[in-house]
Rosetta silent file (secondary structure, phi, psi, omega in degrees, C-alpha in Angstrom):
SEQUENCE: MEKTITKTVISFAALAVIWQLGVTVSSVNTALFPTPGMVLKAFGELTTGLKGSTSDATIWTHIAVSLGRFLAGYLLAAVSGVVLGLLLGIFPKVFAYVNPIVQLIRPVAPVAWLPFIVLIFGIGDIPAIVIIFIAGFFPILLSTVSAVNHLDPIYTRVAQNFGMSKMKSLVKIIFPASFPQIMNALHLALGTSWIFLVSGEMVGSQSGLGFLVMDAKNCIRSDALLAAIITIGVIGLILDGLMGQLEKAASREFGV
SCORE:     score description
SCORE:     0.000 S_00000001
   1 L     0.000  -44.183  179.933  121.587  118.578   77.072 S_00000001
   2 H   -64.475  -38.139  178.078  119.969  116.203   79.567 S_00000001
   3 H   -63.658  -39.626  179.516  117.412  118.871   80.507 S_00000001
   4 H   -64.249  -43.684  178.923  116.537  119.359   76.848 S_00000001
   5 H   -62.811  -42.894  179.628  116.032  115.615   76.340 S_00000001
   6 H   -61.420  -45.702  179.291  113.877  115.413   79.495 S_00000001
   7 H   -63.064  -38.202  179.486  111.693  118.310   78.373 S_00000001
   8 H   -65.227  -43.811  179.317  111.337  116.756   74.922 S_00000001
   9 H   -62.466  -43.958  179.069  110.261  113.398   76.364 S_00000001
  10 H   -62.391  -41.692  179.188  107.726  115.081   78.650 S_00000001
  11 H   -62.050  -44.850 -179.931  106.346  117.103   75.712 S_00000001
  12 H   -65.799  -39.257  179.107  105.944  113.994   73.555 S_00000001
  13 H   -64.089  -42.898  178.799  104.322  112.071   76.417 S_00000001
  14 H   -63.910  -41.151  178.152  101.848  114.904   77.031 S_00000001
  15 H   -62.286  -41.709  179.789  101.051  115.058   73.310 S_00000001
  16 H   -63.475  -39.929  179.263  100.418  111.296   73.208 S_00000001
  17 H   -65.333  -45.688  178.734   98.032  111.543   76.198 S_00000001
  18 H   -63.071  -40.470  178.346   96.120  114.455   74.629 S_00000001
  19 H   -60.291  -49.193 -179.215   96.011  112.598   71.328 S_00000001
  20 H   -61.894  -44.780  179.653   94.619  109.441   72.952 S_00000001
  21 H   -63.359  -40.014  179.869   92.029  111.410   74.919 S_00000001
  22 H   -62.268  -42.408  178.662   90.996  113.312   71.809 S_00000001
  23 H   -66.947  -41.238 -177.521   90.388  110.117   69.846 S_00000001
  24 H   -67.968  -47.722 -176.235   88.528  108.483   72.762 S_00000001
  25 H   -68.550  -39.332 -176.585   86.287  111.440   73.631 S_00000001
  26 H   -79.542  -13.427 -177.814   85.415  112.315   70.041 S_00000001
  27 L    55.636   34.041  179.272   84.655  108.691   69.090 S_00000001
  28 L   -68.653  150.703  177.928   86.347  109.323   65.753 S_00000001
  29 L   -65.762  117.042 -176.521   86.747  106.372   63.389 S_00000001
  30 L   -68.238  -14.348  175.029   90.213  105.026   64.193 S_00000001
  31 L   -71.176  -24.996  178.427   90.569  103.858   60.600 S_00000001
  32 L   -93.358  -39.335  178.463   90.654  107.546   59.683 S_00000001
  33 L  -137.344   94.903 -172.854   92.556  108.856   62.696 S_00000001
  34 L   -72.619  164.659  176.578   94.311  106.094   64.642 S_00000001
  35 L   -80.317  164.276  176.703   95.373  106.095   68.283 S_00000001
  36 H   -56.223  -38.473  179.242   99.011  106.450   69.355 S_00000001
  37 H   -62.468  -40.452  178.542   99.097  102.716   70.092 S_00000001
  38 H   -65.364  -38.771  179.562   97.939  101.887   66.559 S_00000001
  39 H   -67.602  -39.931  178.195  100.596  104.187   65.087 S_00000001
  40 H   -63.060  -41.176  177.831  103.274  102.560   67.254 S_00000001
  41 H   -64.497  -39.723  178.405  102.135   99.127   66.057 S_00000001
  42 H   -64.711  -37.978  177.151  102.239  100.352   62.444 S_00000001
  43 H   -60.895  -40.513  176.793  105.791  101.603   62.985 S_00000001
  44 H   -60.829  -38.195  177.930  106.705   98.096   64.108 S_00000001
  45 H   -66.745  -38.451 -178.783  105.198   96.759   60.889 S_00000001
  46 H   -65.478  -23.616  178.876  107.159   99.282   58.835 S_00000001
  47 L   -69.427  -15.263  176.686  110.414   97.939   60.286 S_00000001
  48 L  -116.324   -5.941 -179.917  109.770   94.745   58.305 S_00000001
  49 L   116.990  132.930 -178.601  107.916   96.266   55.347 S_00000001
  50 L   -73.749  128.410  179.807  104.398   97.640   54.867 S_00000001
  51 L   -68.103  134.638 -178.896  101.881   94.990   53.874 S_00000001
  52 L    83.512    0.854 -179.039  100.321   95.656   50.472 S_00000001
  53 L   -75.336  157.434  175.254  103.079   98.092   49.555 S_00000001
  54 L   -80.977   -5.757  179.927  104.604   98.284   46.099 S_00000001
  55 L  -128.509  143.059  177.590  108.003   98.164   47.819 S_00000001
  56 L   -96.462   10.518 -179.934  109.428   95.606   50.236 S_00000001
  57 L   -70.288  144.399  176.947  111.842   98.159   51.734 S_00000001
  58 L   -84.285  169.195  179.449  111.746   98.694   55.491 S_00000001
  59 H   -64.574  -29.094  178.220  111.409  102.122   57.114 S_00000001
  60 H   -66.233  -37.085  176.607  115.130  101.979   57.951 S_00000001
  61 H   -65.850  -43.407  178.885  115.920  101.684   54.249 S_00000001
  62 H   -61.854  -41.577  179.067  113.646  104.629   53.460 S_00000001
  63 H   -62.839  -45.859 -179.033  115.316  106.703   56.193 S_00000001
  64 H   -61.764  -42.278  179.836  118.807  105.868   54.912 S_00000001
  65 H   -64.355  -45.298 -179.282  117.846  106.756   51.328 S_00000001
  66 H   -63.900  -42.875  179.335  116.258  110.063   52.370 S_00000001
  67 H   -64.486  -37.227  177.181  119.228  111.045   54.528 S_00000001
  68 H   -63.115  -45.430  177.510  121.615  110.245   51.673 S_00000001
  69 H   -63.889  -42.692 -178.269  119.667  112.456   49.278 S_00000001
  70 H   -61.457  -48.096 -178.584  119.347  115.180   51.875 S_00000001
  71 H   -61.907  -40.698  179.440  123.052  115.287   52.658 S_00000001
  72 H   -62.795  -50.837 -178.227  123.972  115.374   48.968 S_00000001
  73 H   -67.843  -41.409 -177.335  121.585  118.226   48.118 S_00000001
  74 H   -69.142  -43.223  179.734  122.166  120.214   51.303 S_00000001
  75 H   -64.829  -38.721  175.692  125.957  120.032   51.183 S_00000001
  76 H   -61.366  -43.542  179.266  125.948  121.118   47.531 S_00000001
  77 H   -65.113  -41.179 -178.024  123.691  124.057   48.444 S_00000001
  78 H   -65.024  -49.431 -177.181  125.829  124.968   51.453 S_00000001
  79 H   -65.355  -50.713 -177.320  129.177  124.944   49.650 S_00000001
  80 H   -68.016  -38.474 -179.957  127.994  126.693   46.489 S_00000001
  81 H   -65.818  -41.972 -179.708  125.792  129.167   48.390 S_00000001
  82 H   -70.038  -47.106 -178.077  128.551  130.206   50.799 S_00000001
  83 H   -62.253  -49.621 -178.947  131.305  130.437   48.171 S_00000001
  84 H   -67.095  -36.584  178.837  129.193  132.373   45.685 S_00000001
  85 H   -64.571  -38.885  177.369  127.728  134.525   48.465 S_00000001
  86 H   -64.961  -43.787 -178.964  131.190  135.514   49.676 S_00000001
  87 H   -65.254  -43.909  179.230  132.321  136.406   46.165 S_00000001
  88 H   -69.610  -27.429  178.611  129.197  138.451   45.418 S_00000001
  89 H   -67.496  -36.327 -179.426  129.519  140.087   48.831 S_00000001
  90 H   -88.264   -7.102  174.940  132.971  141.508   48.064 S_00000001
  91 L  -124.656   71.828 -174.877  131.888  142.536   44.558 S_00000001
  92 H   -60.426  -29.122  179.073  128.644  144.465   45.233 S_00000001
  93 H   -66.660  -36.321  176.252  128.533  145.947   41.749 S_00000001
  94 H   -68.555  -41.720 -179.530  128.337  142.457   40.272 S_00000001
  95 H   -62.747  -30.108  178.876  125.687  141.456   42.823 S_00000001
  96 H   -60.432  -30.176  177.721  123.589  144.463   41.750 S_00000001
  97 H   -86.041  -32.304 -177.906  123.136  142.741   38.359 S_00000001
  98 H   -77.948  -34.449 -173.424  122.715  139.227   39.778 S_00000001
  99 H   -56.479  -43.722  179.243  120.252  140.151   42.528 S_00000001
 100 H   -58.937  -37.787  178.798  117.208  140.838   40.273 S_00000001
 101 H   -67.752  -42.610  178.505  117.529  137.377   38.724 S_00000001
 102 H   -61.232  -44.386 -178.803  117.900  135.772   42.147 S_00000001
 103 H   -68.822  -23.218  175.728  114.853  137.641   43.452 S_00000001
 104 H   -73.869  -41.622 -175.662  112.867  136.493   40.409 S_00000001
 105 H   -83.540  -36.033 -172.205  113.669  132.805   40.927 S_00000001
 106 L   -55.318  -41.946 -176.125  113.810  132.678   44.749 S_00000001
 107 L   -71.608  -13.878 -178.680  110.047  133.030   45.488 S_00000001
 108 L   -74.425  125.735  179.601  109.169  130.087   43.218 S_00000001
 109 L   -59.625  134.615 -178.188  108.586  126.945   45.284 S_00000001
 110 H   -53.751  -34.858 -178.354  111.254  124.335   44.446 S_00000001
 111 H   -67.790  -18.511  177.781  108.603  121.701   43.671 S_00000001
 112 H   -65.403  -25.012  179.127  107.296  123.946   40.873 S_00000001
 113 H   -84.014   -5.666 -171.972  110.470  123.051   38.963 S_00000001
 114 H   -57.492  -42.689  178.402  109.862  119.329   39.429 S_00000001
 115 H   -57.416  -41.931  179.115  108.296  118.663   35.972 S_00000001
 116 H   -69.354  -39.093 -179.892  111.339  120.201   34.258 S_00000001
 117 H   -63.109  -42.772  179.416  113.744  118.438   36.613 S_00000001
 118 H   -66.123  -39.188  178.605  112.148  115.057   35.899 S_00000001
 119 H   -63.193  -37.359 -177.054  112.230  115.735   32.156 S_00000001
 120 H   -80.867  -46.075 -172.159  115.927  116.592   32.318 S_00000001
 121 H  -104.933   -9.064 -176.729  117.195  114.072   34.883 S_00000001
 122 L    77.941 -169.867  179.324  114.506  111.381   34.830 S_00000001
 123 L   -94.336  165.417 -179.051  113.220  109.706   37.995 S_00000001
 124 L   124.343 -147.034 -175.455  115.320  108.457   40.883 S_00000001
 125 H   -74.554  -37.449 -170.473  117.649  110.213   43.293 S_00000001
 126 H   -58.889  -46.842 -179.825  118.607  113.247   41.191 S_00000001
 127 H   -56.397  -43.846  179.588  115.221  115.078   41.160 S_00000001
 128 H   -64.390  -40.669  179.276  114.978  114.958   44.960 S_00000001
 129 H   -63.829  -40.963  179.377  118.591  116.116   45.329 S_00000001
 130 H   -65.453  -40.874  177.953  117.992  119.025   42.953 S_00000001
 131 H   -60.277  -45.115  178.446  114.846  120.047   44.871 S_00000001
 132 H   -61.687  -43.666  179.496  116.832  120.037   48.141 S_00000001
 133 H   -58.697  -48.122 -179.065  119.607  122.051   46.486 S_00000001
 134 H   -62.687  -41.983 -177.962  117.195  124.724   45.242 S_00000001
 135 H   -62.996  -35.549 -177.320  115.456  124.918   48.633 S_00000001
 136 H   -92.570  -27.235 -170.344  118.720  125.513   50.479 S_00000001
 137 H   -64.368  -51.402 -172.831  120.789  127.459   47.963 S_00000001
 138 H   -66.729  -43.408  175.675  118.983  130.804   47.800 S_00000001
 139 H   -60.345  -40.503 -179.862  118.587  131.401   51.570 S_00000001
 140 H   -67.159  -44.616 -179.828  122.259  130.558   52.114 S_00000001
 141 H   -58.576  -53.311 -175.173  123.406  132.710   49.181 S_00000001
 142 H   -67.820  -37.080  178.604  121.446  135.823   50.176 S_00000001
 143 H   -67.658  -36.381  178.699  122.265  135.488   53.885 S_00000001
 144 H   -68.005  -43.753  176.754  125.978  135.150   53.103 S_00000001
 145 H   -59.303  -44.084  179.757  125.938  138.235   50.878 S_00000001
 146 H   -63.803  -39.995  179.498  124.109  140.134   53.614 S_00000001
 147 H   -62.142  -41.212  179.823  126.610  138.961   56.259 S_00000001
 148 H   -68.884  -43.164 -177.219  129.528  140.235   54.181 S_00000001
 149 H   -67.753  -25.138 -176.630  127.844  143.546   53.351 S_00000001
 150 L  -102.252   14.469  175.405  127.007  144.258   56.999 S_00000001
 151 L   -67.314  149.694  175.911  130.461  143.569   58.427 S_00000001
 152 L   -59.761  131.280 -179.422  132.015  146.316   60.511 S_00000001
 153 H   -56.626  -17.310 -179.616  134.099  148.541   58.164 S_00000001
 154 H   -61.558  -30.614  179.049  137.054  148.055   60.482 S_00000001
 155 H   -65.068  -39.545  178.783  137.635  144.633   58.915 S_00000001
 156 H   -66.571  -40.116 -179.732  138.057  146.223   55.493 S_00000001
 157 H   -66.383  -37.836  177.283  140.430  148.830   56.894 S_00000001
 158 H   -61.595  -45.190  179.578  142.535  146.150   58.576 S_00000001
 159 H   -62.181  -40.220  179.651  142.849  144.270   55.282 S_00000001
 160 H   -67.461  -38.786  179.998  143.825  147.466   53.476 S_00000001
 161 H   -63.329  -32.396  178.967  146.409  148.352   56.110 S_00000001
 162 L   -89.553    2.615  178.026  148.075  144.975   55.599 S_00000001
 163 L    66.738   31.146 -178.867  147.950  145.391   51.822 S_00000001
 164 L   -78.148  144.541  171.853  145.812  142.292   51.324 S_00000001
 165 L   -74.230  167.034 -178.779  144.167  141.548   48.008 S_00000001
 166 H   -61.438  -40.227 -178.043  140.405  141.062   47.978 S_00000001
 167 H   -68.588  -38.886 -179.993  140.713  137.284   47.696 S_00000001
 168 H   -69.479  -41.681  178.071  143.232  137.056   50.529 S_00000001
 169 H   -66.307  -29.923  177.266  141.172  139.304   52.795 S_00000001
 170 H   -62.087  -44.726 -176.977  138.140  137.171   51.922 S_00000001
 171 H   -76.922  -42.787 -171.310  139.821  134.037   53.238 S_00000001
 172 H   -85.448  -30.825 -172.563  141.752  135.531   56.154 S_00000001
 173 H  -122.715  -54.946 -171.838  139.354  138.178   57.466 S_00000001
 174 H   -65.926  -46.988 -178.473  135.909  138.413   55.867 S_00000001
 175 H   -62.564  -49.445  178.379  134.972  134.724   55.995 S_00000001
 176 H   -60.319  -37.910 -177.362  135.963  134.199   59.661 S_00000001
 177 H   -69.519  -34.240 -177.483  134.231  137.439   60.694 S_00000001
 178 H   -94.475   -2.038 -173.239  130.965  136.596   58.917 S_00000001
 179 H   -60.161  -40.425  177.993  131.014  132.874   59.745 S_00000001
 180 H   -58.604  -41.298  177.946  128.604  133.039   62.722 S_00000001
 181 H   -67.998  -35.471  177.122  125.949  134.722   60.545 S_00000001
 182 H   -65.622  -39.710  178.038  126.624  132.187   57.794 S_00000001
 183 H   -61.863  -38.257  177.042  126.129  129.362   60.306 S_00000001
 184 H   -62.579  -40.356  177.558  122.762  130.836   61.231 S_00000001
 185 H   -64.753  -41.421  178.241  121.809  130.815   57.545 S_00000001
 186 H   -62.790  -36.566  178.864  122.931  127.190   57.212 S_00000001
 187 H   -64.769  -47.966 -179.379  120.789  126.310   60.238 S_00000001
 188 H   -65.433  -39.797 -178.707  117.670  127.923   58.785 S_00000001
 189 H   -68.428  -26.881  179.280  118.258  126.421   55.338 S_00000001
 190 H   -60.734  -46.099  179.359  118.588  122.945   56.839 S_00000001
 191 H   -62.940  -43.223  179.104  114.947  122.945   57.955 S_00000001
 192 H   -62.403  -42.619 -179.298  113.732  124.236   54.600 S_00000001
 193 H   -64.536  -39.875  179.880  115.745  121.631   52.717 S_00000001
 194 H   -64.987  -38.894  178.127  114.389  118.793   54.870 S_00000001
 195 H   -60.626  -47.328 -175.224  110.810  119.924   54.224 S_00000001
 196 H   -78.510  -16.276  171.739  111.269  119.967   50.474 S_00000001
 197 H   -58.064  -48.025 -178.562  113.104  116.627   50.484 S_00000001
 198 H   -62.268  -42.336  178.345  109.806  114.957   51.391 S_00000001
 199 H   -61.685  -42.188 -179.478  107.961  116.933   48.698 S_00000001
 200 H   -65.844  -32.796 -178.394  110.544  115.928   46.099 S_00000001
 201 H   -80.007  -13.766 -178.556  110.287  112.251   47.039 S_00000001
 202 L   -72.954  -20.240 -179.267  106.504  112.207   46.716 S_00000001
 203 L  -126.545  125.936  173.398  106.800  112.405   42.934 S_00000001
 204 L    82.782    7.033  178.335  109.135  110.349   40.798 S_00000001
 205 L  -118.216  149.624  178.246  110.763  108.341   43.604 S_00000001
 206 L  -114.705   16.862  178.584  110.372  104.676   44.498 S_00000001
 207 L  -161.618  169.583 -179.724  112.013  104.988   47.899 S_00000001
 208 L   100.804  166.602 -176.050  112.499  107.440   50.730 S_00000001
 209 H   -68.040  -35.405  175.990  110.210  108.868   53.401 S_00000001
 210 H   -63.070  -42.663  176.025  108.250  110.990   50.931 S_00000001
 211 H   -62.447  -39.545 -179.166  107.553  107.883   48.867 S_00000001
 212 H   -63.102  -37.736  176.668  106.543  106.037   52.057 S_00000001
 213 H   -60.171  -48.631  179.833  103.971  108.740   52.842 S_00000001
 214 H   -67.070  -36.494 -179.747  102.378  108.333   49.402 S_00000001
 215 H   -65.286  -44.206  177.780  102.636  104.555   49.597 S_00000001
 216 H   -63.256  -37.822  176.909  100.822  104.442   52.955 S_00000001
 217 H   -63.479  -44.335 -179.582   98.143  106.742   51.521 S_00000001
 218 H   -66.141  -29.169  177.688   97.661  104.481   48.498 S_00000001
 219 L   -83.746    0.032 -178.113   97.382  101.463   50.817 S_00000001
 220 L    54.336   48.781  178.868   94.711  103.368   52.800 S_00000001
 221 L  -118.986   87.958 -178.552   96.751  102.919   55.974 S_00000001
 222 H   -65.028  -29.709  178.213   96.343  106.055   58.064 S_00000001
 223 H   -66.533  -43.904  177.706   98.275  104.449   60.929 S_00000001
 224 H   -68.632  -34.737  178.224  101.307  103.821   58.711 S_00000001
 225 H   -61.947  -46.711  179.203  100.871  107.291   57.179 S_00000001
 226 H   -67.532  -35.039  177.100  101.057  108.938   60.598 S_00000001
 227 H   -61.608  -41.862  178.449  104.013  106.728   61.561 S_00000001
 228 H   -66.594  -41.745 -179.634  105.875  107.982   58.477 S_00000001
 229 H   -64.184  -43.988  178.789  104.934  111.599   59.192 S_00000001
 230 H   -63.876  -38.645  177.882  106.085  111.353   62.815 S_00000001
 231 H   -60.928  -43.166  178.052  109.354  109.767   61.660 S_00000001
 232 H   -60.366  -43.941  179.759  109.941  112.708   59.308 S_00000001
 233 H   -64.874  -42.623 -178.877  109.275  115.134   62.152 S_00000001
 234 H   -64.664  -43.441  179.065  111.548  113.344   64.626 S_00000001
 235 H   -64.060  -40.833  176.803  114.449  113.216   62.155 S_00000001
 236 H   -61.101  -39.532  177.733  113.932  116.909   61.394 S_00000001
 237 H   -64.035  -42.545  179.486  114.022  117.647   65.133 S_00000001
 238 H   -65.004  -45.268  179.008  117.259  115.682   65.539 S_00000001
 239 H   -61.079  -41.532  179.324  118.895  117.406   62.564 S_00000001
 240 H   -63.878  -41.655  178.510  117.855  120.801   63.899 S_00000001
 241 H   -63.794  -42.257  179.126  119.283  119.968   67.325 S_00000001
 242 H   -64.342  -42.100  178.849  122.585  118.801   65.855 S_00000001
 243 H   -67.525  -34.574  177.040  122.884  121.920   63.730 S_00000001
 244 H   -62.627  -41.031  177.457  122.021  124.059   66.755 S_00000001
 245 H   -65.865  -39.341  178.041  124.873  122.506   68.708 S_00000001
 246 H   -65.467  -38.681  179.048  127.227  123.080   65.767 S_00000001
 247 H   -65.075  -41.009  177.703  126.094  126.701   65.531 S_00000001
 248 H   -63.952  -41.232  178.760  126.779  127.245   69.259 S_00000001
 249 H   -62.741  -40.817  178.644  130.225  125.678   68.892 S_00000001
 250 H   -65.159  -38.818  179.565  130.974  128.000   65.954 S_00000001
 251 H   -64.337  -41.336  178.110  129.816  131.021   67.953 S_00000001
 252 H   -66.243  -39.713 -177.862  132.127  130.100   70.828 S_00000001
 253 H   -63.465  -38.640 -176.043  135.018  129.485   68.429 S_00000001
 254 L   -99.708    9.706  172.352  134.627  132.889   66.795 S_00000001
 255 L    69.583   35.185  179.422  133.845  134.702   70.033 S_00000001
 256 L  -106.553    0.000    0.000  130.269  135.666   69.244 S_00000001
């Protein structure tokens, strides 16, 4: 863990040096592309509220709001995607009818549904939560179905030998056996959901990191804009790291 943190710090430091050199050598207008120092100063300003903004919320408030929306949408996607995926996995004939509909809807970018979502739910937290849910649900659902379908047949034979019903074997055997693959799906879906959280907040929200990006753009503050973008990236990196640790723990627990 310490080695990972050290490598991350070194990478960020090297990026900051290259960034500073690039701005200095190219003589680019810093109002359009600010230096790392300017972005750091803007971040300090955001901790008390961006000047000229339509909102007096600090960046900490925006982060808290975004994380709340993210957790709500992602957890809904995770629970419903895993449960439905397990059920469709043990009933492949039913999935054969459901799959064409899923494959029709899945390629559509979640933000494409935003006009309908806003019309139905209005503005506020719900549209962003729904966008996150859509972004995470389909990858988790399809990966869970695939995990169940590709289990070693020995698991099915064991359940049959013990006279287990399908639902009992699902809970006692199939779910534990497929859990490592499901965790991998949850890990991948986490990144996708975080990306679309920002997209969902850019329209119809008056708070959150996505709103802050648009607000900084409207204030013509490229330094604050980059500060918001870097904050989004850092939080995404932290979430990915935490999920990676959870995935490793699950793999050890289930002997994978």
